[in-house]
Structure formats: structure tokens, C-alpha cells
Amino acid sequence: MSRVYNFSAGPAVLPEEVLREAADEMMDYRGCGMSVMEMSHRSKVYDQIIKEAEADLRELMNIPDNYKVLFLQGGASQQFAAIPMNLMKNKKAGYIITGQWAKKAFQEAKIYGEAVELASSADETFSYIPDCSDLAITDDMDYVYICENNTIYGTKFKELPNTKGVDLVADVSSCFLSEPVDVTKYGVIYGGVQKNVGPAGVVIAIIREDLIRDDVLPTTPTMLKYKTQADNDSLYNTPPCYGIYICGKVFKWIKKMGGLQAMKEHNEKKAKILYDFLDESKLFKGTVRKEDRSLMNVPFVTGDADLDAKFVAEAKAAGFENLKGHRTVGGMRASIYNAMPIEGVEKLVEFMKKFEEENA
Ligand SMILES: *Cc1c(COP(=O)(O)O)cnc(C)c1O
């Protein structure tokens, strides 16, 4: 067996320990004589899996009792519609546009009500986070929406926007469980899990209870009503059982690693190695304003598209996979999520140094 260093933005690297454990339990989950994939979601055994996953996540994120944790399907993109459907009481919300995912959510919200663009960093290819200290937020807005870590452009909100008392909704897909978070600052935190937590298809939504209501937009499908899912403990219909089981294992792995504070230190250490190199390199350059740099997604360029392509090809041949930048920005991007070991980043930087010497 040989594993590469996988810098994919998502689906992305998972802890080897988790994969091994899942492999061991594949044919016979703890004496059940069947795989988790094959068992009823109404069984006692599965009930314990999903309850334990929720309990571990609550412990990790210190989630207050007045927040529900929902394990949903449809990926993060499904929530682009579910959020306005469930939360747009006044049919008005503010959106901060820091990249393609925020823009997609914004466009989707326009289908259901008045979505107002509060700020944008489109003018500089989303390479920074706009000043959000005094936005034109009005009392009649049902929520203010952000994409907290911008997977494609490599920016992260280091400080949450001043929402002037309006509830904050955040897509945290690509920074989920990468550092401690104060859940009470949000109305809704949600993320697709395939960036940092588990297999694609599962989306976790952490929602303050008073935002889970019956009076949603009348056309809201039963499945997309948070109340349906909350009343049924995420078991209204068959949930993505196997995916949730893997998420549960990742939660346990993070706990074992020391929790979110330890994860943050681990991620800062990794990111520093790469950013420090980018800052001193004569060939490679980071594309993001320093103070807004993400710990998870690190885009960089040489400034020459042919040389970028050569780098990606040679890196791949050397065992560093998925370094090509997003199709909308070009260049390179190294995604260094929780499960990327520090050696992966160290070896990547060694390889970049060598490439720089050879192509000076
Ligand atoms: C990947 C990603 C999405 C889309 O996730 P899907 O599960 O494919 O819908 C949305 N938001 C962010 C921040 C992402 O990184």
C-alpha cells in the first residue's frame, strides 16, 4: 500500500487511523456480523453510533444546549436554499460576498426573498476579507450570511462581522473543527463534511433552537424544513448512515489529538511552514492579503502559467497530489486540512525549494 500526500480541497485527506479502523470494521461491525453500511438506521447499534457522534461533536465544539445538531444530506449547496427557506421571515437577508461559495448562496437566496450584498471583495479576485465593522445592516434583515473560510481563494474571517444584533449564518465547510469556535456568536453554523470531517454528502448544521420554526416559507419541502429534521433527531428518513459513522470516528480522532485548541496549534504550525516559505521565495508567491490568510487553503502562483503547470506535473510525479489551483483562479493551491501531517507540508516545501533552484 502506498499513500500520497493529498492536498485536495475536497473531498480531502482523512486521518489514516480512521480509515484503518473503518477497514477493520468493514465486514463485521463489533460483532454485529454486518457492515455499518448494511444495518438499519433504526437499529440500536446505529442509534448508538449517531448519538455518540453528536455527543462527541457537542463536546469538541462546546455546543450549548439551546443549539440543535443536525446531520443532513445534499452537501453544503443544499443549505444555500434551506437557509433562506427556513430563516427568511421578513424575506430579507444580508450577504457578504468573499468568493464563489458565498456568491452561490447569495444567488440562491434571491430566489426566495431580498438578498442584499453588504460587502464584496470581488474587485481584487477575492484575495482579501472586506472591512465588516460597519455594514449597512438593517433590523429587518433575518440574518447576515458569510462563508467563513473561502476554500477557493484561501481567505478566512479572522474576526466575525459586526452584524448589529442580526443573527449570523456561517458556511464553515472548509474550516470545520480546525480551531475552537464560540458557537453562541452564530445563529447557524453549517458545513459540508468532505473538507475536514468525513465523506461527501453529509452536511452538519448547528442551529439555535429559536430559529427552528414551523412558519417557514410555504413552499419549503418537508425534507428541507429544519423542524422536520430536528423533531426526528436527523432520522426523519434514512440518513447518510455510513458517512455519519466516519464523521464520528473523526470526532474521536480530534478528541484524542487534544481537541480544537490542539488542532489549531497543529494547523498554525503547518500553515506557517508554507507561508514562511512563500514569503521568502523568489519564484512562488501567495495570492492572499497576509492578515486574511486561511490556515486550511493556501493558494500560490509563480506568475507564469506554463511554469505553474510544470510544477503541478512534477509535484504529482513526486507524490504530491491535487495541487492544481481551482479552475477559476489557476496557479496552485495546497489544502492542508486537519488530517494533513506536518511532514506532508515539510516535504512539499522541500520539493518547492528544489523546483525553485532548478527553475531559477
Ligand atoms: C466545497 C464547499 C461547498 C460546496 O459543498 P458541496 O457539499 O459540494 O455542496 C460550499 N461551501 C464551501 C465553503 C465549500 O468549501
mmCIF file of C-alpha atoms and ligand atoms in Angstrom:
data_model
loop_
_atom_site.group_PDB
_atom_site.id
_atom_site.type_symbol
_atom_site.label_atom_id
_atom_site.label_comp_id
_atom_site.label_asym_id
_atom_site.label_seq_id
_atom_site.Cartn_x
_atom_site.Cartn_y
_atom_site.Cartn_z
ATOM 1 C CA MET A 1 0.000 0.000 0.000
ATOM 2 C CA SER A 2 1.275 3.431 -0.789
ATOM 3 C CA ARG A 3 -0.417 6.672 0.160
ATOM 4 C CA VAL A 4 0.327 10.023 -1.444
ATOM 5 C CA TYR A 5 0.361 13.428 0.197
ATOM 6 C CA ASN A 6 -3.101 14.555 -0.821
ATOM 7 C CA PHE A 7 -3.569 18.334 -0.971
ATOM 8 C CA SER A 8 -7.080 18.119 -2.423
ATOM 9 C CA ALA A 9 -9.513 20.897 -1.498
ATOM 10 C CA GLY A 10 -12.306 18.355 -1.118
ATOM 11 C CA PRO A 11 -13.122 15.572 -0.864
ATOM 12 C CA ALA A 12 -9.910 15.585 1.058
ATOM 13 C CA VAL A 13 -7.444 13.708 3.188
ATOM 14 C CA LEU A 14 -8.789 11.850 6.243
ATOM 15 C CA PRO A 15 -6.779 10.544 9.211
ATOM 16 C CA GLU A 16 -5.168 7.216 8.330
ATOM 17 C CA GLU A 17 -6.112 5.869 11.719
ATOM 18 C CA VAL A 18 -9.784 6.478 10.946
ATOM 19 C CA LEU A 19 -9.545 4.774 7.559
ATOM 20 C CA ARG A 20 -7.794 1.764 9.081
ATOM 21 C CA GLU A 21 -10.384 1.430 11.828
ATOM 22 C CA ALA A 22 -13.204 1.657 9.296
ATOM 23 C CA ALA A 23 -11.458 -1.011 7.201
ATOM 24 C CA ASP A 24 -11.180 -3.296 10.224
ATOM 25 C CA GLU A 25 -14.882 -2.891 10.937
ATOM 26 C CA MET A 26 -15.992 -3.191 7.332
ATOM 27 C CA MET A 27 -17.171 -6.819 7.271
ATOM 28 C CA ASP A 28 -18.305 -7.147 10.859
ATOM 29 C CA TYR A 29 -19.019 -4.081 12.929
ATOM 30 C CA ARG A 30 -18.189 -5.031 16.515
ATOM 31 C CA GLY A 31 -19.760 -8.477 16.405
ATOM 32 C CA CYS A 32 -22.917 -7.476 14.509
ATOM 33 C CA GLY A 33 -21.948 -9.693 11.586
ATOM 34 C CA MET A 34 -22.575 -6.859 9.156
ATOM 35 C CA SER A 35 -21.120 -3.594 7.971
ATOM 36 C CA VAL A 36 -22.439 -0.237 9.210
ATOM 37 C CA MET A 37 -23.430 0.237 5.563
ATOM 38 C CA GLU A 38 -25.778 -2.712 5.799
ATOM 39 C CA MET A 39 -27.599 -2.073 9.058
ATOM 40 C CA SER A 40 -30.939 -0.426 9.753
ATOM 41 C CA HIS A 41 -30.740 3.212 10.691
ATOM 42 C CA ARG A 42 -33.415 2.359 13.275
ATOM 43 C CA SER A 43 -31.292 -0.325 14.941
ATOM 44 C CA LYS A 44 -29.939 0.042 18.468
ATOM 45 C CA VAL A 45 -26.401 -0.239 17.182
ATOM 46 C CA TYR A 46 -26.811 2.582 14.699
ATOM 47 C CA ASP A 47 -28.650 4.702 17.221
ATOM 48 C CA GLN A 48 -25.602 4.499 19.421
ATOM 49 C CA ILE A 49 -23.310 5.480 16.513
ATOM 50 C CA ILE A 50 -25.250 8.642 15.655
ATOM 51 C CA LYS A 51 -25.876 9.632 19.295
ATOM 52 C CA GLU A 52 -22.208 9.202 20.147
ATOM 53 C CA ALA A 53 -21.189 11.228 17.083
ATOM 54 C CA GLU A 54 -23.447 14.061 18.201
ATOM 55 C CA ALA A 55 -22.226 13.886 21.805
ATOM 56 C CA ASP A 56 -18.589 13.990 20.711
ATOM 57 C CA LEU A 57 -19.204 16.933 18.391
ATOM 58 C CA ARG A 58 -21.022 18.783 21.178
ATOM 59 C CA GLU A 59 -18.095 18.195 23.483
ATOM 60 C CA LEU A 60 -15.488 19.243 20.899
ATOM 61 C CA MET A 61 -17.241 22.469 19.930
ATOM 62 C CA ASN A 62 -18.720 23.132 23.344
ATOM 63 C CA ILE A 63 -22.179 23.441 21.770
ATOM 64 C CA PRO A 64 -24.741 24.945 24.168
ATOM 65 C CA ASP A 65 -27.959 23.025 24.919
ATOM 66 C CA ASN A 66 -30.096 25.535 23.069
ATOM 67 C CA TYR A 67 -28.497 24.570 19.766
ATOM 68 C CA LYS A 68 -29.572 21.533 17.741
ATOM 69 C CA VAL A 69 -27.069 19.462 15.798
ATOM 70 C CA LEU A 70 -28.493 18.107 12.547
ATOM 71 C CA PHE A 71 -26.848 15.573 10.249
ATOM 72 C CA LEU A 72 -28.282 16.335 6.823
ATOM 73 C CA GLN A 73 -27.777 15.425 3.184
ATOM 74 C CA GLY A 74 -27.348 17.329 -0.037
ATOM 75 C CA GLY A 75 -23.960 18.817 0.739
ATOM 76 C CA ALA A 76 -23.322 22.406 1.665
ATOM 77 C CA SER A 77 -25.006 23.599 -1.529
ATOM 78 C CA GLN A 78 -28.412 22.303 -0.438
ATOM 79 C CA GLN A 79 -28.196 24.659 2.529
ATOM 80 C CA PHE A 80 -27.902 27.631 0.170
ATOM 81 C CA ALA A 81 -31.674 27.147 -0.329
ATOM 82 C CA ALA A 82 -32.574 25.660 3.045
ATOM 83 C CA ILE A 83 -31.270 28.699 4.927
ATOM 84 C CA PRO A 84 -33.482 31.321 3.262
ATOM 85 C CA MET A 85 -36.439 28.917 3.228
ATOM 86 C CA ASN A 86 -36.198 28.386 6.973
ATOM 87 C CA LEU A 87 -34.990 31.760 8.160
ATOM 88 C CA MET A 88 -36.486 34.393 5.855
ATOM 89 C CA LYS A 89 -39.374 35.574 7.987
ATOM 90 C CA ASN A 90 -39.100 39.141 6.698
ATOM 91 C CA LYS A 91 -37.841 37.861 3.370
ATOM 92 C CA LYS A 92 -34.674 39.916 3.646
ATOM 93 C CA ALA A 93 -31.085 38.961 4.417
ATOM 94 C CA GLY A 94 -27.596 40.414 4.024
ATOM 95 C CA TYR A 95 -24.762 38.587 2.271
ATOM 96 C CA ILE A 96 -21.027 39.235 2.383
ATOM 97 C CA ILE A 97 -19.504 38.107 -0.875
ATOM 98 C CA THR A 98 -15.993 36.756 -0.338
ATOM 99 C CA GLY A 99 -15.869 34.164 -3.078
ATOM 100 C CA GLN A 100 -17.700 31.729 -5.241
ATOM 101 C CA TRP A 101 -19.446 29.811 -2.448
ATOM 102 C CA ALA A 102 -20.803 32.973 -0.851
ATOM 103 C CA LYS A 103 -21.904 34.175 -4.267
ATOM 104 C CA LYS A 104 -23.730 30.944 -4.990
ATOM 105 C CA ALA A 105 -25.516 31.138 -1.645
ATOM 106 C CA PHE A 106 -26.404 34.780 -2.376
ATOM 107 C CA GLN A 107 -27.831 33.958 -5.788
ATOM 108 C CA GLU A 108 -29.849 31.091 -4.373
ATOM 109 C CA ALA A 109 -31.276 33.306 -1.617
ATOM 110 C CA LYS A 110 -32.518 35.767 -4.246
ATOM 111 C CA ILE A 111 -34.980 33.117 -5.394
ATOM 112 C CA TYR A 112 -36.713 33.262 -2.007
ATOM 113 C CA GLY A 113 -36.502 36.873 -0.932
ATOM 114 C CA GLU A 114 -34.497 40.054 -0.961
ATOM 115 C CA ALA A 115 -30.814 39.219 -0.636
ATOM 116 C CA VAL A 116 -28.700 42.326 -0.107
ATOM 117 C CA GLU A 117 -24.994 42.441 -0.920
ATOM 118 C CA LEU A 118 -23.422 44.046 2.154
ATOM 119 C CA ALA A 119 -19.785 43.878 1.068
ATOM 120 C CA SER A 120 -17.655 42.150 -1.523
ATOM 121 C CA SER A 121 -14.017 41.505 -2.332
ATOM 122 C CA ALA A 122 -14.712 40.686 -5.989
ATOM 123 C CA ASP A 123 -12.729 43.782 -7.037
ATOM 124 C CA GLU A 124 -9.455 42.023 -6.175
ATOM 125 C CA THR A 125 -10.358 38.458 -7.106
ATOM 126 C CA PHE A 126 -11.492 37.722 -3.551
ATOM 127 C CA SER A 127 -7.927 37.916 -2.257
ATOM 128 C CA TYR A 128 -8.963 39.649 0.967
ATOM 129 C CA ILE A 129 -11.779 39.915 3.521
ATOM 130 C CA PRO A 130 -13.625 43.233 3.333
ATOM 131 C CA ASP A 131 -13.950 45.504 6.366
ATOM 132 C CA CYS A 132 -17.105 44.301 8.121
ATOM 133 C CA SER A 133 -17.083 46.620 11.126
ATOM 134 C CA ASP A 134 -19.867 48.922 9.972
ATOM 135 C CA LEU A 135 -22.007 47.431 7.228
ATOM 136 C CA ALA A 136 -25.405 48.663 6.064
ATOM 137 C CA ILE A 137 -27.248 46.083 8.138
ATOM 138 C CA THR A 138 -30.880 46.859 8.942
ATOM 139 C CA ASP A 139 -33.114 45.494 11.712
ATOM 140 C CA ASP A 140 -35.485 43.894 9.247
ATOM 141 C CA MET A 141 -32.801 41.513 7.963
ATOM 142 C CA ASP A 142 -33.447 37.937 9.050
ATOM 143 C CA TYR A 143 -29.761 37.083 9.067
ATOM 144 C CA VAL A 144 -26.309 38.052 7.844
ATOM 145 C CA TYR A 145 -24.532 35.390 5.828
ATOM 146 C CA ILE A 146 -20.818 34.668 5.487
ATOM 147 C CA CYS A 147 -18.613 31.954 4.089
ATOM 148 C CA GLU A 148 -16.087 31.903 6.919
ATOM 149 C CA ASN A 149 -13.213 30.203 5.126
ATOM 150 C CA ASN A 150 -13.025 30.649 1.383
ATOM 151 C CA THR A 151 -11.830 27.332 0.061
ATOM 152 C CA ILE A 152 -11.086 28.523 -3.456
ATOM 153 C CA TYR A 153 -9.387 31.848 -2.679
ATOM 154 C CA GLY A 154 -7.705 30.957 0.610
ATOM 155 C CA THR A 155 -9.092 33.710 2.812
ATOM 156 C CA LYS A 156 -10.594 33.418 6.282
ATOM 157 C CA PHE A 157 -12.565 35.780 8.508
ATOM 158 C CA LYS A 158 -10.212 36.278 11.479
ATOM 159 C CA GLU A 159 -12.867 38.371 13.134
ATOM 160 C CA LEU A 160 -16.586 37.870 12.651
ATOM 161 C CA PRO A 161 -18.529 40.754 11.085
ATOM 162 C CA ASN A 162 -20.335 43.212 13.294
ATOM 163 C CA THR A 163 -23.887 42.117 12.499
ATOM 164 C CA LYS A 164 -25.500 44.818 14.672
ATOM 165 C CA GLY A 165 -27.554 42.270 16.535
ATOM 166 C CA VAL A 166 -28.774 40.351 13.481
ATOM 167 C CA ASP A 167 -28.205 36.579 13.562
ATOM 168 C CA LEU A 168 -25.087 35.351 11.830
ATOM 169 C CA VAL A 169 -25.206 32.360 9.478
ATOM 170 C CA ALA A 170 -21.852 30.853 8.504
ATOM 171 C CA ASP A 171 -20.747 28.268 5.983
ATOM 172 C CA VAL A 172 -17.726 26.711 7.691
ATOM 173 C CA SER A 173 -17.270 23.784 5.288
ATOM 174 C CA SER A 174 -13.538 24.235 4.864
ATOM 175 C CA CYS A 175 -12.630 25.302 8.403
ATOM 176 C CA PHE A 176 -14.899 22.951 10.353
ATOM 177 C CA LEU A 177 -13.159 21.758 13.545
ATOM 178 C CA SER A 178 -9.880 23.383 12.541
ATOM 179 C CA GLU A 179 -9.851 25.631 15.618
ATOM 180 C CA PRO A 180 -12.021 26.478 18.640
ATOM 181 C CA VAL A 181 -15.226 28.349 17.903
ATOM 182 C CA ASP A 182 -17.706 30.275 20.044
ATOM 183 C CA VAL A 183 -20.994 28.772 18.880
ATOM 184 C CA THR A 184 -23.040 31.418 20.713
ATOM 185 C CA LYS A 185 -21.893 34.039 18.204
ATOM 186 C CA TYR A 186 -23.871 32.320 15.439
ATOM 187 C CA GLY A 187 -27.491 31.587 14.636
ATOM 188 C CA VAL A 188 -26.495 28.812 12.261
ATOM 189 C CA ILE A 189 -23.127 27.167 11.621
ATOM 190 C CA TYR A 190 -23.085 24.612 8.886
ATOM 191 C CA GLY A 191 -20.664 22.796 6.664
ATOM 192 C CA GLY A 192 -20.323 20.019 4.165
ATOM 193 C CA VAL A 193 -18.043 17.495 5.843
ATOM 194 C CA GLN A 194 -15.879 16.448 2.901
ATOM 195 C CA LYS A 195 -13.276 19.155 3.506
ATOM 196 C CA ASN A 196 -12.235 18.416 7.051
ATOM 197 C CA VAL A 197 -14.507 15.860 8.669
ATOM 198 C CA GLY A 198 -15.682 12.950 6.550
ATOM 199 C CA PRO A 199 -17.094 11.629 3.285
ATOM 200 C CA ALA A 200 -19.008 13.874 0.865
ATOM 201 C CA GLY A 201 -22.784 14.041 1.087
ATOM 202 C CA VAL A 202 -23.131 14.715 4.799
ATOM 203 C CA VAL A 203 -23.689 18.274 5.927
ATOM 204 C CA ILE A 204 -23.786 19.198 9.590
ATOM 205 C CA ALA A 205 -25.918 22.135 10.695
ATOM 206 C CA ILE A 206 -25.746 23.575 14.204
ATOM 207 C CA ILE A 207 -28.810 25.751 14.692
ATOM 208 C CA ARG A 208 -30.029 27.848 17.596
ATOM 209 C CA GLU A 209 -33.371 26.406 18.657
ATOM 210 C CA ASP A 210 -35.471 29.533 18.248
ATOM 211 C CA LEU A 211 -34.527 29.578 14.553
ATOM 212 C CA ILE A 212 -36.112 26.162 14.057
ATOM 213 C CA ARG A 213 -39.692 27.070 13.303
ATOM 214 C CA ASP A 214 -42.929 25.958 11.737
ATOM 215 C CA ASP A 215 -43.577 29.197 9.886
ATOM 216 C CA VAL A 216 -41.037 28.674 7.122
ATOM 217 C CA LEU A 217 -41.601 29.728 3.517
ATOM 218 C CA PRO A 218 -44.729 27.844 2.396
ATOM 219 C CA THR A 219 -43.004 26.085 -0.492
ATOM 220 C CA THR A 220 -40.280 24.558 1.712
ATOM 221 C CA PRO A 221 -40.032 20.816 1.071
ATOM 222 C CA THR A 222 -40.624 18.686 4.176
ATOM 223 C CA MET A 223 -37.091 17.358 3.972
ATOM 224 C CA LEU A 224 -35.575 20.844 3.949
ATOM 225 C CA LYS A 225 -37.506 22.068 6.980
ATOM 226 C CA TYR A 226 -35.113 22.200 9.910
ATOM 227 C CA LYS A 227 -38.061 21.406 12.183
ATOM 228 C CA THR A 228 -38.676 18.084 10.437
ATOM 229 C CA GLN A 229 -35.076 17.080 10.932
ATOM 230 C CA ALA A 230 -34.821 18.417 14.481
ATOM 231 C CA ASP A 231 -38.061 16.733 15.645
ATOM 232 C CA ASN A 232 -36.754 13.439 14.330
ATOM 233 C CA ASP A 233 -33.149 13.702 15.569
ATOM 234 C CA SER A 234 -31.837 13.634 11.975
ATOM 235 C CA LEU A 235 -33.671 10.321 11.411
ATOM 236 C CA TYR A 236 -36.783 11.548 9.577
ATOM 237 C CA ASN A 237 -35.737 9.394 6.652
ATOM 238 C CA THR A 238 -32.652 7.251 6.093
ATOM 239 C CA PRO A 239 -29.687 9.485 6.859
ATOM 240 C CA PRO A 240 -26.278 9.092 5.180
ATOM 241 C CA CYS A 241 -25.517 6.400 7.773
ATOM 242 C CA TYR A 242 -22.037 5.393 6.763
ATOM 243 C CA GLY A 243 -20.848 8.969 6.306
ATOM 244 C CA ILE A 244 -22.070 9.927 9.769
ATOM 245 C CA TYR A 245 -20.264 6.883 11.195
ATOM 246 C CA ILE A 246 -16.976 8.087 9.658
ATOM 247 C CA CYS A 247 -17.576 11.642 10.944
ATOM 248 C CA GLY A 248 -17.998 10.121 14.401
ATOM 249 C CA LYS A 249 -14.613 8.448 14.102
ATOM 250 C CA VAL A 250 -13.007 11.720 13.035
ATOM 251 C CA PHE A 251 -14.537 13.441 16.087
ATOM 252 C CA LYS A 252 -12.941 10.799 18.293
ATOM 253 C CA TRP A 253 -9.626 11.245 16.492
ATOM 254 C CA ILE A 254 -9.718 15.007 17.112
ATOM 255 C CA LYS A 255 -10.535 14.410 20.776
ATOM 256 C CA LYS A 256 -7.577 12.083 21.009
ATOM 257 C CA MET A 257 -5.361 14.687 19.350
ATOM 258 C CA GLY A 258 -6.263 17.096 22.139
ATOM 259 C CA GLY A 259 -9.382 18.818 20.848
ATOM 260 C CA LEU A 260 -9.812 22.010 18.862
ATOM 261 C CA GLN A 261 -7.145 24.077 20.612
ATOM 262 C CA ALA A 262 -4.550 21.410 19.816
ATOM 263 C CA MET A 263 -5.905 21.189 16.265
ATOM 264 C CA LYS A 264 -5.471 24.946 15.891
ATOM 265 C CA GLU A 265 -1.852 24.784 17.048
ATOM 266 C CA HIS A 266 -1.160 21.867 14.700
ATOM 267 C CA ASN A 267 -2.755 23.786 11.803
ATOM 268 C CA GLU A 268 -0.915 27.023 12.592
ATOM 269 C CA LYS A 269 2.375 25.199 12.664
ATOM 270 C CA LYS A 270 1.730 23.603 9.271
ATOM 271 C CA ALA A 271 0.485 26.801 7.642
ATOM 272 C CA LYS A 272 3.451 28.798 8.976
ATOM 273 C CA ILE A 273 5.922 26.451 7.280
ATOM 274 C CA LEU A 274 4.280 27.024 3.928
ATOM 275 C CA TYR A 275 3.554 30.764 4.293
ATOM 276 C CA ASP A 276 7.054 31.495 5.594
ATOM 277 C CA PHE A 277 8.483 29.808 2.546
ATOM 278 C CA LEU A 278 6.131 31.685 0.195
ATOM 279 C CA ASP A 279 7.162 34.988 1.798
ATOM 280 C CA GLU A 280 10.846 34.391 1.174
ATOM 281 C CA SER A 281 10.631 32.584 -2.174
ATOM 282 C CA LYS A 282 11.721 34.399 -5.317
ATOM 283 C CA LEU A 283 9.641 32.106 -7.507
ATOM 284 C CA PHE A 284 6.438 31.347 -5.611
ATOM 285 C CA LYS A 285 4.046 33.946 -4.257
ATOM 286 C CA GLY A 286 0.993 33.655 -2.033
ATOM 287 C CA THR A 287 -2.057 35.353 -3.545
ATOM 288 C CA VAL A 288 -3.853 36.438 -0.358
ATOM 289 C CA ARG A 289 -3.505 39.543 1.799
ATOM 290 C CA LYS A 290 -1.417 38.402 4.765
ATOM 291 C CA GLU A 291 -3.850 39.229 7.544
ATOM 292 C CA ASP A 292 -6.642 37.288 5.830
ATOM 293 C CA ARG A 293 -4.771 34.079 5.089
ATOM 294 C CA SER A 294 -6.555 30.788 5.671
ATOM 295 C CA LEU A 295 -4.937 28.041 7.735
ATOM 296 C CA MET A 296 -6.604 25.454 5.526
ATOM 297 C CA ASN A 297 -6.292 26.501 1.884
ATOM 298 C CA VAL A 298 -3.100 28.075 0.588
ATOM 299 C CA PRO A 299 -3.179 29.361 -2.996
ATOM 300 C CA PHE A 300 0.073 30.383 -4.674
ATOM 301 C CA VAL A 301 1.465 31.162 -8.123
ATOM 302 C CA THR A 302 4.743 31.536 -9.952
ATOM 303 C CA GLY A 303 3.283 34.228 -12.203
ATOM 304 C CA ASP A 304 3.876 32.063 -15.273
ATOM 305 C CA ALA A 305 1.070 29.670 -16.251
ATOM 306 C CA ASP A 306 3.419 27.256 -18.036
ATOM 307 C CA LEU A 307 5.708 27.067 -15.039
ATOM 308 C CA ASP A 308 2.681 26.507 -12.783
ATOM 309 C CA ALA A 309 1.638 23.571 -14.951
ATOM 310 C CA LYS A 310 5.168 22.175 -14.901
ATOM 311 C CA PHE A 311 5.244 22.443 -11.120
ATOM 312 C CA VAL A 312 1.909 20.654 -10.708
ATOM 313 C CA ALA A 313 3.023 17.842 -13.030
ATOM 314 C CA GLU A 314 6.404 17.352 -11.349
ATOM 315 C CA ALA A 315 4.856 17.537 -7.891
ATOM 316 C CA LYS A 316 2.368 14.849 -8.844
ATOM 317 C CA ALA A 317 5.155 12.608 -10.104
ATOM 318 C CA ALA A 318 6.890 13.093 -6.740
ATOM 319 C CA GLY A 319 3.812 12.031 -4.754
ATOM 320 C CA PHE A 320 2.179 15.412 -4.011
ATOM 321 C CA GLU A 321 -1.337 15.180 -5.397
ATOM 322 C CA ASN A 322 -4.054 17.699 -6.212
ATOM 323 C CA LEU A 323 -2.002 20.883 -6.097
ATOM 324 C CA LYS A 324 -3.613 22.449 -9.137
ATOM 325 C CA GLY A 325 -5.493 25.649 -8.267
ATOM 326 C CA HIS A 326 -9.240 25.967 -8.749
ATOM 327 C CA ARG A 327 -10.249 26.268 -12.384
ATOM 328 C CA THR A 328 -11.463 29.839 -11.796
ATOM 329 C CA VAL A 329 -8.155 31.138 -10.390
ATOM 330 C CA GLY A 330 -5.390 28.976 -11.839
ATOM 331 C CA GLY A 331 -1.976 28.573 -10.215
ATOM 332 C CA MET A 332 -1.651 26.199 -7.294
ATOM 333 C CA ARG A 333 -3.491 25.551 -4.069
ATOM 334 C CA ALA A 334 -2.355 23.370 -1.196
ATOM 335 C CA SER A 335 -5.201 22.388 1.102
ATOM 336 C CA ILE A 336 -3.710 21.411 4.429
ATOM 337 C CA TYR A 337 -6.681 20.257 6.473
ATOM 338 C CA ASN A 338 -6.563 18.719 9.960
ATOM 339 C CA ALA A 339 -5.541 15.292 8.690
ATOM 340 C CA MET A 340 -2.560 16.544 6.654
ATOM 341 C CA PRO A 341 0.506 15.579 8.676
ATOM 342 C CA ILE A 342 3.214 18.133 9.299
ATOM 343 C CA GLU A 343 5.689 16.005 7.285
ATOM 344 C CA GLY A 344 3.433 16.458 4.259
ATOM 345 C CA VAL A 345 3.905 20.223 4.383
ATOM 346 C CA GLU A 346 7.612 19.980 5.215
ATOM 347 C CA LYS A 347 8.214 17.695 2.260
ATOM 348 C CA LEU A 348 6.150 19.883 -0.038
ATOM 349 C CA VAL A 349 8.252 22.919 0.904
ATOM 350 C CA GLU A 350 11.462 20.925 0.341
ATOM 351 C CA PHE A 351 10.148 19.999 -3.083
ATOM 352 C CA MET A 352 9.232 23.617 -3.854
ATOM 353 C CA LYS A 353 12.724 24.759 -2.867
ATOM 354 C CA LYS A 354 14.262 22.222 -5.190
ATOM 355 C CA PHE A 355 11.912 23.258 -8.014
ATOM 356 C CA GLU A 356 12.826 26.890 -7.427
ATOM 357 C CA GLU A 357 16.551 26.138 -7.708
ATOM 358 C CA GLU A 358 16.062 24.130 -10.868
ATOM 359 C CA ASN A 359 13.907 26.794 -12.492
ATOM 360 C CA ALA A 360 15.713 29.934 -11.380
HETATM 361 C C1 LIG B 1 -16.961 22.688 -1.009
HETATM 362 C C2 LIG B 1 -17.729 23.818 -0.464
HETATM 363 C C3 LIG B 1 -19.105 23.962 -0.699
HETATM 364 C C4 LIG B 1 -19.886 23.006 -1.552
HETATM 365 O O1 LIG B 1 -20.055 21.789 -0.930
HETATM 366 P P1 LIG B 1 -20.975 20.650 -1.577
HETATM 367 O O2 LIG B 1 -21.028 19.629 -0.490
HETATM 368 O O3 LIG B 1 -20.290 20.186 -2.815
HETATM 369 O O4 LIG B 1 -22.296 21.250 -1.868
HETATM 370 C C5 LIG B 1 -19.741 25.034 -0.111
HETATM 371 N N1 LIG B 1 -19.085 25.918 0.637
HETATM 372 C C6 LIG B 1 -17.761 25.817 0.873
HETATM 373 C C7 LIG B 1 -17.077 26.830 1.725
HETATM 374 C C8 LIG B 1 -17.047 24.761 0.334
HETATM 375 O O5 LIG B 1 -15.726 24.664 0.561
#
